[in-house]
Coordinates of C-alpha atoms (C1' of nucleotides) in Angstrom, one line a residue:
Chain A
M1 CA 64.5 103.9 110.8
L2 CA 65.6 106.1 113.6
N3 CA 67.7 103.3 115.0
N4 CA 69.5 103.2 111.7
F5 CA 70.1 106.8 111.8
K6 CA 71.3 106.7 115.4
S7 CA 73.9 104.0 114.7
Q8 CA 75.5 106.3 112.2
Y9 CA 75.2 109.7 113.8
S10 CA 74.6 109.3 117.5
F11 CA 78.3 109.7 118.2
I12 CA 78.6 112.9 116.2
F13 CA 75.5 114.8 117.3
E14 CA 74.3 115.7 120.8
D15 CA 71.0 114.4 122.0
A16 CA 69.1 117.7 121.6
L17 CA 70.1 117.8 118.0
L18 CA 69.3 114.2 117.4
K19 CA 65.8 114.9 118.8
E20 CA 65.3 117.8 116.5
I21 CA 66.5 115.9 113.5
N22 CA 64.1 113.1 114.3
L23 CA 61.3 115.7 114.5
I24 CA 61.7 117.5 111.3
A25 CA 63.7 115.3 108.9
E26 CA 62.0 113.7 106.0
Y27 CA 63.1 110.1 105.5
R28 CA 63.6 108.8 102.0
K29 CA 64.6 105.4 100.6
V30 CA 66.0 105.9 97.1
K31 CA 66.7 103.1 94.6
K32 CA 69.8 102.8 92.5
G33 CA 70.5 105.2 89.6
V34 CA 68.1 108.0 90.7
T35 CA 69.2 111.6 90.1
L36 CA 68.6 113.3 93.3
I37 CA 70.0 116.7 92.3
E38 CA 70.5 118.1 88.8
I39 CA 72.8 120.8 87.8
G40 CA 71.0 124.1 88.2
D41 CA 68.5 122.8 90.6
P42 CA 67.6 125.1 93.5
L43 CA 68.6 123.4 96.8
T44 CA 66.0 123.3 99.4
N45 CA 67.0 120.3 101.5
M46 CA 70.2 119.0 102.9
P47 CA 70.7 115.2 102.9
L48 CA 72.2 113.2 105.7
I49 CA 73.2 109.8 104.3
M50 CA 72.3 106.8 106.5
N51 CA 73.5 104.0 104.2
G52 CA 74.2 103.4 100.6
S53 CA 76.2 105.8 98.5
I54 CA 75.8 108.7 96.1
Q55 CA 77.9 109.8 93.2
I56 CA 78.6 113.6 93.0
K57 CA 79.4 114.7 89.4
G58 CA 80.3 117.9 87.8
E59 CA 80.1 118.9 84.2
D60 CA 82.4 120.8 81.9
K61 CA 81.4 123.3 79.2
K62 CA 81.2 120.6 76.6
G63 CA 78.8 118.6 78.7
N64 CA 81.3 115.9 79.8
E65 CA 80.5 114.4 83.1
I66 CA 83.2 114.1 85.7
L67 CA 83.0 112.1 88.9
L68 CA 84.1 114.4 91.8
Y69 CA 83.5 112.2 94.8
Y70 CA 81.2 109.8 96.6
L71 CA 78.9 110.5 99.5
E72 CA 78.6 107.6 101.9
A73 CA 77.0 106.8 105.3
G74 CA 77.8 109.6 107.7
D75 CA 78.3 112.2 104.9
S76 CA 76.4 115.1 103.9
C77 CA 76.5 117.4 100.9
T78 CA 78.9 120.3 101.1
M79 CA 77.3 121.7 98.0
T80 CA 74.1 122.2 99.8
M81 CA 75.8 123.9 102.7
T82 CA 77.6 126.3 100.3
C83 CA 74.3 127.1 98.5
C84 CA 72.6 128.1 101.7
L85 CA 75.2 130.7 102.4
G86 CA 74.9 132.5 99.1
N87 CA 74.0 131.3 95.6
K88 CA 71.1 129.0 95.4
K89 CA 71.7 126.8 92.4
S90 CA 73.5 123.5 92.4
K91 CA 76.7 123.2 90.4
I92 CA 76.7 119.4 90.8
R93 CA 74.6 116.4 89.9
A94 CA 73.9 113.7 92.5
I95 CA 73.0 110.2 91.5
T96 CA 72.4 107.2 93.8
E97 CA 75.0 104.5 93.3
Q98 CA 72.9 101.9 95.0
L99 CA 69.9 101.6 97.2
T100 CA 70.3 104.5 99.6
E101 CA 68.5 105.7 102.7
L102 CA 68.8 109.4 103.7
L103 CA 67.2 112.1 105.7
L104 CA 66.3 115.5 104.3
I105 CA 66.7 118.5 106.4
P106 CA 65.2 121.8 105.3
I107 CA 68.0 124.3 104.7
G108 CA 66.4 126.8 106.9
K109 CA 67.4 124.7 109.9
M110 CA 71.0 124.6 108.9
E111 CA 71.8 128.2 110.0
D112 CA 69.8 127.8 113.2
W113 CA 71.8 124.8 114.1
L114 CA 75.1 126.4 113.4
V115 CA 74.6 128.7 116.3
K116 CA 72.6 126.3 118.4
Y117 CA 74.7 123.2 118.3
P118 CA 78.5 122.9 118.6
S119 CA 78.3 119.3 117.2
W120 CA 76.6 120.6 114.1
R121 CA 79.3 123.2 113.5
T122 CA 82.0 120.6 113.9
F123 CA 80.1 118.3 111.5
V124 CA 79.8 121.1 108.9
F125 CA 83.4 122.1 109.1
S126 CA 84.8 118.5 109.0
S127 CA 82.5 117.8 106.0
Y128 CA 84.1 120.8 104.2
D129 CA 87.5 119.5 105.0
A130 CA 86.7 115.9 103.8
R131 CA 85.2 117.1 100.6
M132 CA 88.0 119.6 99.9
N133 CA 90.5 116.8 100.2
E134 CA 88.5 114.5 97.9
M135 CA 88.3 117.2 95.3
L136 CA 92.0 117.7 95.4
E137 CA 92.5 114.0 95.0
A138 CA 90.1 114.0 92.0
I139 CA 92.1 116.9 90.4
D140 CA 95.3 115.1 91.1
T141 CA 94.0 111.9 89.5
L142 CA 93.0 113.8 86.3
A143 CA 96.1 115.8 86.0
F144 CA 98.8 113.3 86.8
L145 CA 97.6 109.7 86.4
N146 CA 97.5 107.9 83.1
M147 CA 94.5 106.1 81.9
E148 CA 95.6 102.8 83.2
E149 CA 96.0 104.2 86.7
R150 CA 92.8 106.1 86.5
L151 CA 91.0 102.9 85.5
Y152 CA 92.3 100.9 88.4
K153 CA 91.6 103.7 90.9
Y154 CA 88.1 104.0 89.5
L155 CA 87.5 100.3 90.0
R156 CA 89.0 100.3 93.5
D157 CA 87.0 103.3 94.6
K158 CA 83.8 101.8 93.2
A159 CA 84.5 98.5 95.0
M160 CA 85.2 100.4 98.2
V161 CA 81.9 102.3 98.3
L162 CA 79.8 99.3 97.2
G163 CA 81.6 97.1 99.7
T164 CA 82.2 94.3 97.2
S165 CA 85.1 93.3 94.9
T166 CA 82.7 92.2 92.2
L167 CA 81.4 95.0 90.0
S168 CA 78.5 94.6 87.7
I169 CA 79.5 97.0 85.0
T170 CA 80.3 97.1 81.2
H171 CA 83.4 98.4 79.6
A172 CA 81.3 101.0 77.8
Q173 CA 79.9 102.3 81.1
I174 CA 83.4 102.6 82.6
A175 CA 84.5 104.4 79.4
H176 CA 81.7 106.9 79.9
D177 CA 82.6 107.6 83.5
L178 CA 86.2 108.2 82.6
N179 CA 85.5 110.2 79.5
T180 CA 87.2 107.8 77.1
S181 CA 86.2 105.2 74.6
R182 CA 85.2 101.7 75.1
V183 CA 88.0 100.3 73.0
V184 CA 90.6 102.0 75.2
I185 CA 89.0 100.5 78.3
S186 CA 88.9 97.0 76.8
R187 CA 92.6 97.2 76.0
L188 CA 93.6 98.6 79.4
M189 CA 91.5 96.0 81.0
K190 CA 93.4 93.3 79.2
K191 CA 96.6 94.8 80.5
I192 CA 95.5 94.8 84.1
I193 CA 94.2 91.2 83.7
I194 CA 97.6 90.1 82.7
E195 CA 99.1 92.0 85.6
G196 CA 96.8 89.9 87.8
K197 CA 94.9 92.8 89.2
V198 CA 91.4 91.9 88.0
S199 CA 89.4 89.3 86.1
T200 CA 86.5 89.9 83.9
E201 CA 83.3 88.3 82.5
R202 CA 80.6 89.8 80.5
N203 CA 79.1 92.7 82.4
K204 CA 81.4 92.0 85.3
V205 CA 84.8 93.1 86.7
V206 CA 86.3 91.3 89.7
L207 CA 89.1 92.9 91.7
I208 CA 91.7 90.4 92.8
E209 CA 93.1 90.5 96.3
F210 CA 91.0 93.4 97.1
L211 CA 89.3 93.3 100.5
P212 CA 86.5 95.8 100.8
K213 CA 86.4 97.3 104.2
K214 CA 83.8 95.6 106.4
I215 CA 81.0 97.8 107.5
S216 CA 81.0 97.8 111.3
D217 CA 77.7 97.5 113.2
Chain B
dA1 C1' 67.1 81.0 64.4
dC2 C1' 67.7 85.8 64.5
dA3 C1' 68.6 90.3 66.6
dT4 C1' 71.0 92.8 70.0
dT5 C1' 74.5 94.0 72.9
dA6 C1' 79.3 93.3 75.0
dA7 C1' 83.9 92.7 74.2
dG8 C1' 88.3 91.7 71.3
dT9 C1' 91.5 93.2 67.5
dG10 C1' 94.3 95.4 63.6
dA11 C1' 95.2 99.4 61.3
dT12 C1' 95.5 104.4 61.2
dT13 C1' 96.1 109.0 63.0
Chain C
dA1 C1' 94.9 107.7 73.4
dA2 C1' 91.2 108.1 70.0
dT3 C1' 88.6 106.4 66.1
dC4 C1' 87.1 103.2 62.5
dA5 C1' 85.9 99.0 60.8
dC6 C1' 85.3 94.5 61.6
dT7 C1' 85.0 90.0 64.3
dT8 C1' 83.6 87.0 67.9
dA9 C1' 81.0 85.8 71.8
dA10 C1' 77.1 86.0 75.0
dT11 C1' 72.3 86.9 75.7
dG12 C1' 67.5 87.9 74.8
dT13 C1' 63.1 87.0 72.1

DNA sequence: ACATTAAGTGATT
DNA sequence: AATCACTTAATGT
């Protein structure tokens, strides 16, 4: 399991830090669809994702969920970092998108490492940068893209993080994720089928001419 | 064979 | 783009 971790992080962290992580981190393997963090939860650990992916969602006052971004291998949770430096409650919900392996670091260590390890500082700051950009993109998508574009982007993003062009999902589930109705999805789906972008079967959407990025080993 | 769930469609707002 | 009401098709028991 350490080997797994090393392949993903050894080029980012210095040896001393890798050793310390190996010493204190708790390893967890989480199956698909598990809520790791709920809104309002106190955050006590910081995750480092080894493989798999996690959906990070926010919620508006009406209780509508909104997908903010994905965490993938090599990512960590910026929310947790923020929480350590002030307020202690999570504003987001984290749900595993597939079988995911991760390491949990007690948040107490975070601050220690900030002063101790330059590579950790770099990692934290670049995480912030990456997440900030993804959030801006999410806002952009909501504000300026019509439903058809949102749908296609949603499908592409999902295919990307799962590493496959075949998605096992229903129109109703997609509708829920995009905060719209099933009927609308079905109709837009028909449109993009005609455009030749996807094909569908029951419980399935296949992206055409979409090559998910190969995971390098 | 029957019930349940997913998806397609027309009409209306 | 949302909702309703209804149909058709696929799947489970």
